[in-house]
Short mmCIF file of C-alpha atoms in Angstrom, two decimals:
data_model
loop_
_atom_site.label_atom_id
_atom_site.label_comp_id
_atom_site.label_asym_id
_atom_site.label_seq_id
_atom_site.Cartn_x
_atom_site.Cartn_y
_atom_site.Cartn_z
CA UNK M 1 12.08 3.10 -0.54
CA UNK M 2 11.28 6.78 -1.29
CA UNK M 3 11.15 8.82 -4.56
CA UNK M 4 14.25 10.68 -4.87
CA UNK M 5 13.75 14.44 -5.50
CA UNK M 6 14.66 14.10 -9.37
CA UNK M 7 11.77 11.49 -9.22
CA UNK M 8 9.58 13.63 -7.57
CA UNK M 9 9.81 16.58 -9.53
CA UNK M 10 9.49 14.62 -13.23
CA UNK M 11 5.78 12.98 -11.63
CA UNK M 12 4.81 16.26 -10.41
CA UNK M 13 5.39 18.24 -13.98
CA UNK M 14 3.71 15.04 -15.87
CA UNK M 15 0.98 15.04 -13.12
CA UNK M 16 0.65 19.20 -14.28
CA UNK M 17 0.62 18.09 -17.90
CA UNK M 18 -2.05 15.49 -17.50
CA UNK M 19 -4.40 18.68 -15.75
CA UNK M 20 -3.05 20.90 -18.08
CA UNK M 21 -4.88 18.59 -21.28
CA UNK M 22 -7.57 17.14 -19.65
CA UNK M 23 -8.74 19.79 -17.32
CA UNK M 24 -8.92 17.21 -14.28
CA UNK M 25 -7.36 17.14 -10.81
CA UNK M 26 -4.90 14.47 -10.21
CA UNK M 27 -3.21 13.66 -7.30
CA UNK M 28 -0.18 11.07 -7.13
CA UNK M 29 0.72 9.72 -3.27
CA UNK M 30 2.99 7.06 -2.28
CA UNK M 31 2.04 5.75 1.67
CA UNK M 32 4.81 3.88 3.62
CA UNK M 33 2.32 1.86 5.23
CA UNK M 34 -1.29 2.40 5.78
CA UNK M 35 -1.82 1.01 9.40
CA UNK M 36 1.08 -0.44 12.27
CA UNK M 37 -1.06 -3.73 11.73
CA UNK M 38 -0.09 -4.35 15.94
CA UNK M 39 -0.75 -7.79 15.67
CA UNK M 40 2.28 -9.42 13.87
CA UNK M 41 4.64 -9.33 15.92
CA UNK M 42 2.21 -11.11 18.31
CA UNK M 43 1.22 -13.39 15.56
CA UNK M 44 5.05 -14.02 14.67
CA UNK M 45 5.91 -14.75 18.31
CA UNK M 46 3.32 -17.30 18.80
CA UNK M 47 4.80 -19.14 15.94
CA UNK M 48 8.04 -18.83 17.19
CA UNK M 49 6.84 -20.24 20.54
CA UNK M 50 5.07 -22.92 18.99
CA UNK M 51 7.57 -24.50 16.50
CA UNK M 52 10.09 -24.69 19.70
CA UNK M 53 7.50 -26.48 21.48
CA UNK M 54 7.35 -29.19 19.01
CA UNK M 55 11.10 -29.18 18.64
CA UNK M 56 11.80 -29.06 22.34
CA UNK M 57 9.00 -31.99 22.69
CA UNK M 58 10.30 -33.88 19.74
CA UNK M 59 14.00 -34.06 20.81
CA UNK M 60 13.04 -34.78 24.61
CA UNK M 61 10.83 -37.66 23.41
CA UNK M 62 13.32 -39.27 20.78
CA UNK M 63 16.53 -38.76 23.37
CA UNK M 64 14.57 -39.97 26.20
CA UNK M 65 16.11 -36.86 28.11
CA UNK M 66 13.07 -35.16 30.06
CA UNK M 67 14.93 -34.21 33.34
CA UNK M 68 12.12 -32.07 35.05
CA UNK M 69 14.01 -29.24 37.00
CA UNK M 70 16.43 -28.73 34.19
CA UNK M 71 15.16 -28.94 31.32
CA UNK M 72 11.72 -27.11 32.50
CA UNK M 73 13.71 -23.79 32.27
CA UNK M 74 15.63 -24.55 28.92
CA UNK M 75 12.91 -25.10 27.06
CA UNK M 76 11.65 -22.09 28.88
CA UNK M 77 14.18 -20.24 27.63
CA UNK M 78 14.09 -21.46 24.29
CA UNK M 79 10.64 -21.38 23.68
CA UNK M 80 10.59 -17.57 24.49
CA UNK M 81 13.79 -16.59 23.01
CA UNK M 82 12.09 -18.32 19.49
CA UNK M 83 9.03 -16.15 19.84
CA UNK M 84 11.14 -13.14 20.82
CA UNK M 85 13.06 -13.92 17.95
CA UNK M 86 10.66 -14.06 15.36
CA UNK M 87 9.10 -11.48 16.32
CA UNK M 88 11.99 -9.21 16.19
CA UNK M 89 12.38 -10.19 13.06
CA UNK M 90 8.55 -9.40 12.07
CA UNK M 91 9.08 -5.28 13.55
CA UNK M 92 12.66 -4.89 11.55
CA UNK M 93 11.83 -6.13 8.28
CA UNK M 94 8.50 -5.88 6.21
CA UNK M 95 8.51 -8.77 4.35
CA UNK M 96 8.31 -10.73 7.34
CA UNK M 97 5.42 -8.70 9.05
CA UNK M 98 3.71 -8.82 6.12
CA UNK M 99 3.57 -13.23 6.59
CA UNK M 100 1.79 -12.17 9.83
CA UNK M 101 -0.83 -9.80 8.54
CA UNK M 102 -4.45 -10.62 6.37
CA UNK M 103 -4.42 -9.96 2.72
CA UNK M 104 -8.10 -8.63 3.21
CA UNK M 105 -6.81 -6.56 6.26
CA UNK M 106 -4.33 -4.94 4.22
CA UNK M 107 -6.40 -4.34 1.13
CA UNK M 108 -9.13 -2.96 3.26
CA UNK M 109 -6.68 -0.75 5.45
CA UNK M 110 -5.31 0.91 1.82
CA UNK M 111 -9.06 1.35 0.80
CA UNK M 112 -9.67 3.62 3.81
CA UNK M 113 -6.72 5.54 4.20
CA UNK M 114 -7.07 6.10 0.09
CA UNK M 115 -10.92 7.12 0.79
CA UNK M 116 -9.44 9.37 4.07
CA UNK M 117 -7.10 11.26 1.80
CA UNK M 118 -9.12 11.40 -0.58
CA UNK M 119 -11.35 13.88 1.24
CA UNK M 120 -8.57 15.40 3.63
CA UNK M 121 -6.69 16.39 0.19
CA UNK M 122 -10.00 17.94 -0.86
CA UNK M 123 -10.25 16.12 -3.88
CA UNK M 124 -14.16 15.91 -3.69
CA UNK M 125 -14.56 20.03 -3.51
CA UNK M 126 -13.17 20.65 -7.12
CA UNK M 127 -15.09 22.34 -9.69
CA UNK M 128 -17.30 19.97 -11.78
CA UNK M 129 -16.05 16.89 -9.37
CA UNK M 130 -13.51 15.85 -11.24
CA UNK M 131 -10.42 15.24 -8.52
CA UNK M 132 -8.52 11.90 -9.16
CA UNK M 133 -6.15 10.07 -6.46
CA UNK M 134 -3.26 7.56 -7.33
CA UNK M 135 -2.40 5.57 -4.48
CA UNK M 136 0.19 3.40 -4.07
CA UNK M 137 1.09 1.85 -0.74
CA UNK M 138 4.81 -0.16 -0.18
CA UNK M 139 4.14 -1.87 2.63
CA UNK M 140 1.12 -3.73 1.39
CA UNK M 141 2.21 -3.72 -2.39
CA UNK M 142 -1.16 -2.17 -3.18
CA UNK M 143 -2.60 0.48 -5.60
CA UNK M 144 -5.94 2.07 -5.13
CA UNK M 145 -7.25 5.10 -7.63
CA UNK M 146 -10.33 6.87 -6.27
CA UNK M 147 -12.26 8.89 -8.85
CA UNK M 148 -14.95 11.91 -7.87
CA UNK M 149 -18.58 11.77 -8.95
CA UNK M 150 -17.73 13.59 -12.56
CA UNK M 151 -16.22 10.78 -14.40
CA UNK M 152 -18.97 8.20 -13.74
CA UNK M 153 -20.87 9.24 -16.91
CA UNK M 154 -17.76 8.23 -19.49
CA UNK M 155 -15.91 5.90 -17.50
CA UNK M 156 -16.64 2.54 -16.05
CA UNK M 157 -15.19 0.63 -13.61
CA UNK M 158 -13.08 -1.99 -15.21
CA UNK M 159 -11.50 0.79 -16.96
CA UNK M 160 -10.42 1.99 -13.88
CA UNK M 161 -9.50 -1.69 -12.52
CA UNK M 162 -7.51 -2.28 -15.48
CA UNK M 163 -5.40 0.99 -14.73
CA UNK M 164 -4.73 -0.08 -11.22
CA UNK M 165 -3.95 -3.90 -12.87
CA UNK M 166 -1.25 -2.12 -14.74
CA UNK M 167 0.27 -0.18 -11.77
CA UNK M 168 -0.04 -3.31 -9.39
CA UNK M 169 2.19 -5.40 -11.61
CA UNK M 170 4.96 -2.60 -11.78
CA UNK M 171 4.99 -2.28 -8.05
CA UNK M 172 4.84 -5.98 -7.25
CA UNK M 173 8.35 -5.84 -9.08
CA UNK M 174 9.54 -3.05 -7.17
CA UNK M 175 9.32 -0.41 -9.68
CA UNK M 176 7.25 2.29 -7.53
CA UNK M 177 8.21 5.13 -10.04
CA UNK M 178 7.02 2.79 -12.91
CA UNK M 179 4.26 2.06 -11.55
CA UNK M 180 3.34 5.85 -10.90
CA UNK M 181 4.30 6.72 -14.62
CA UNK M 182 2.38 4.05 -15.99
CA UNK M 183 -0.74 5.68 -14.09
CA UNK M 184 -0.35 8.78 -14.88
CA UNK M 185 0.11 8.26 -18.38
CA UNK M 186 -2.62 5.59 -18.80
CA UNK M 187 -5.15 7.75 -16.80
CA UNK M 188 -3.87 10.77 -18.84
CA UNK M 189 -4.70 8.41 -22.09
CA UNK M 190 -8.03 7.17 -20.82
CA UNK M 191 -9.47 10.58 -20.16
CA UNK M 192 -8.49 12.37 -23.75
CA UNK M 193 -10.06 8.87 -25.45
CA UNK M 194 -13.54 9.71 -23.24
CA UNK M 195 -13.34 12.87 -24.50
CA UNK M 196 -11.81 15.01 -21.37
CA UNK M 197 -10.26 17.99 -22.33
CA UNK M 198 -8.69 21.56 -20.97
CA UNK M 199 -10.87 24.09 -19.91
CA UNK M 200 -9.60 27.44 -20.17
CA UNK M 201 -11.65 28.99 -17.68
CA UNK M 202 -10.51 26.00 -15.16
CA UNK M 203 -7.86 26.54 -11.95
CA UNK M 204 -5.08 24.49 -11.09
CA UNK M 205 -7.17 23.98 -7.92
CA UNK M 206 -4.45 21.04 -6.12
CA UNK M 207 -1.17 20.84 -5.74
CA UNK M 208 0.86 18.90 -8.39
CA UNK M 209 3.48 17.78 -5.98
CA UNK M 210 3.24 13.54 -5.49
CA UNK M 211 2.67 13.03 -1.70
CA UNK M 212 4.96 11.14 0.08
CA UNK M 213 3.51 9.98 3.34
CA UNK M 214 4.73 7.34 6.16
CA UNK M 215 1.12 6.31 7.23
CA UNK M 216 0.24 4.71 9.97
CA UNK M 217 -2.59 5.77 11.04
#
């Protein structure tokens, strides 16, 4: 699921408001996925494999119906048609690949191709190091917001966790423009209570646009 255009274009004026008051550099992206994690459908066949094995096994033994030459190439045949299977089903739809990949591989994978963009964007080259990134990535339901070197004297880090708490519950439901909006505004809110405002001098130095990315590194 993509933002439509209509969707785009509202985040992209409220991501130019929020500069506009705070004199910051935001950037909104939304990543399809952040790596082709190769190894579930690998991991997904092997189940596959294995749970035929111990159905193939478990009906031979309880019909009393092992006949060598025969039934050496069924099960054969079923036990790789069940990991073929599965594993299909792991490369066509997400929420099944995502049984077969690491919660700490994911989370980590998101961290670095946040911290990647981050500096390919250039949001670590703007005036007074003050560039922002909202990430949120589908596949692995995650949200990661990476802050420059300028903010660390007003804001801490559980302010920022509690931001990204807000935008993680929005997305596990589904709602990936919510969850956008909601960080937006609450980072927009957090940085005029620490005291961030415009400065007239200041450039629009980043395009407002939200990024919308398929990943995969």
């Amino acid at each position: 699921m993509r933002l439509t255009e209509e969707e785009q274009s509202v985040l992209s004026r409220r991501v130019a408001g929020l500069e506009a008051r705070t004199g910051t550099q935001a950037v909104a992206a939304v990543i399809g996925k952040s790596d082709s994690y190769p190894e579930a459908p690998w991991k997904a066949f092997a189940l596959g494999a294995a749970l035929a094995v111990l159905y193939s096994t478990a009906r031979s033994l309880i019909a009393h119906d092992w006949e060598v030459a025969d039934s050496a190439l069924q099960y054969a045949v079923v036990i790789l048609g069940s990991g073929a299977g599965l594993a299909l089903l792991a490369v066509l739809f997400e929420p099944v690949a995502r049984r077969f990949t690491d919660r700490r591989r994911r989370d980590l994978e998101v961290t670095q191709y946040a911290k990647a963009l981050f500096f390919d964007r250039g949001l670590d080259r703007t005036r007074g190091r003050i560039g922002i990134l909202l990430l949120v990535s589908l596949f692995e339901r995650k949200v990661v917001i990476l802050a420059d070197d300028g903010f660390e004297a007003r804001i801490e880090r559980d302010d920022w966790q509690r931001l990204t708490d807000r935008m993680t519950l929005l997305l596990s439901r589904g709602n990936i423009t919510g969850a956008l909006h909601a960080g937006v505004e609450g980072l927009e809110a957090l940085l005029l209570e620490r005291g961030y405002r415009v400065d007239e001098s200041a450039a629009d130095e980043l395009p407002n646009a939200v990024l919308q990315v398929k990943g995969e590194r």
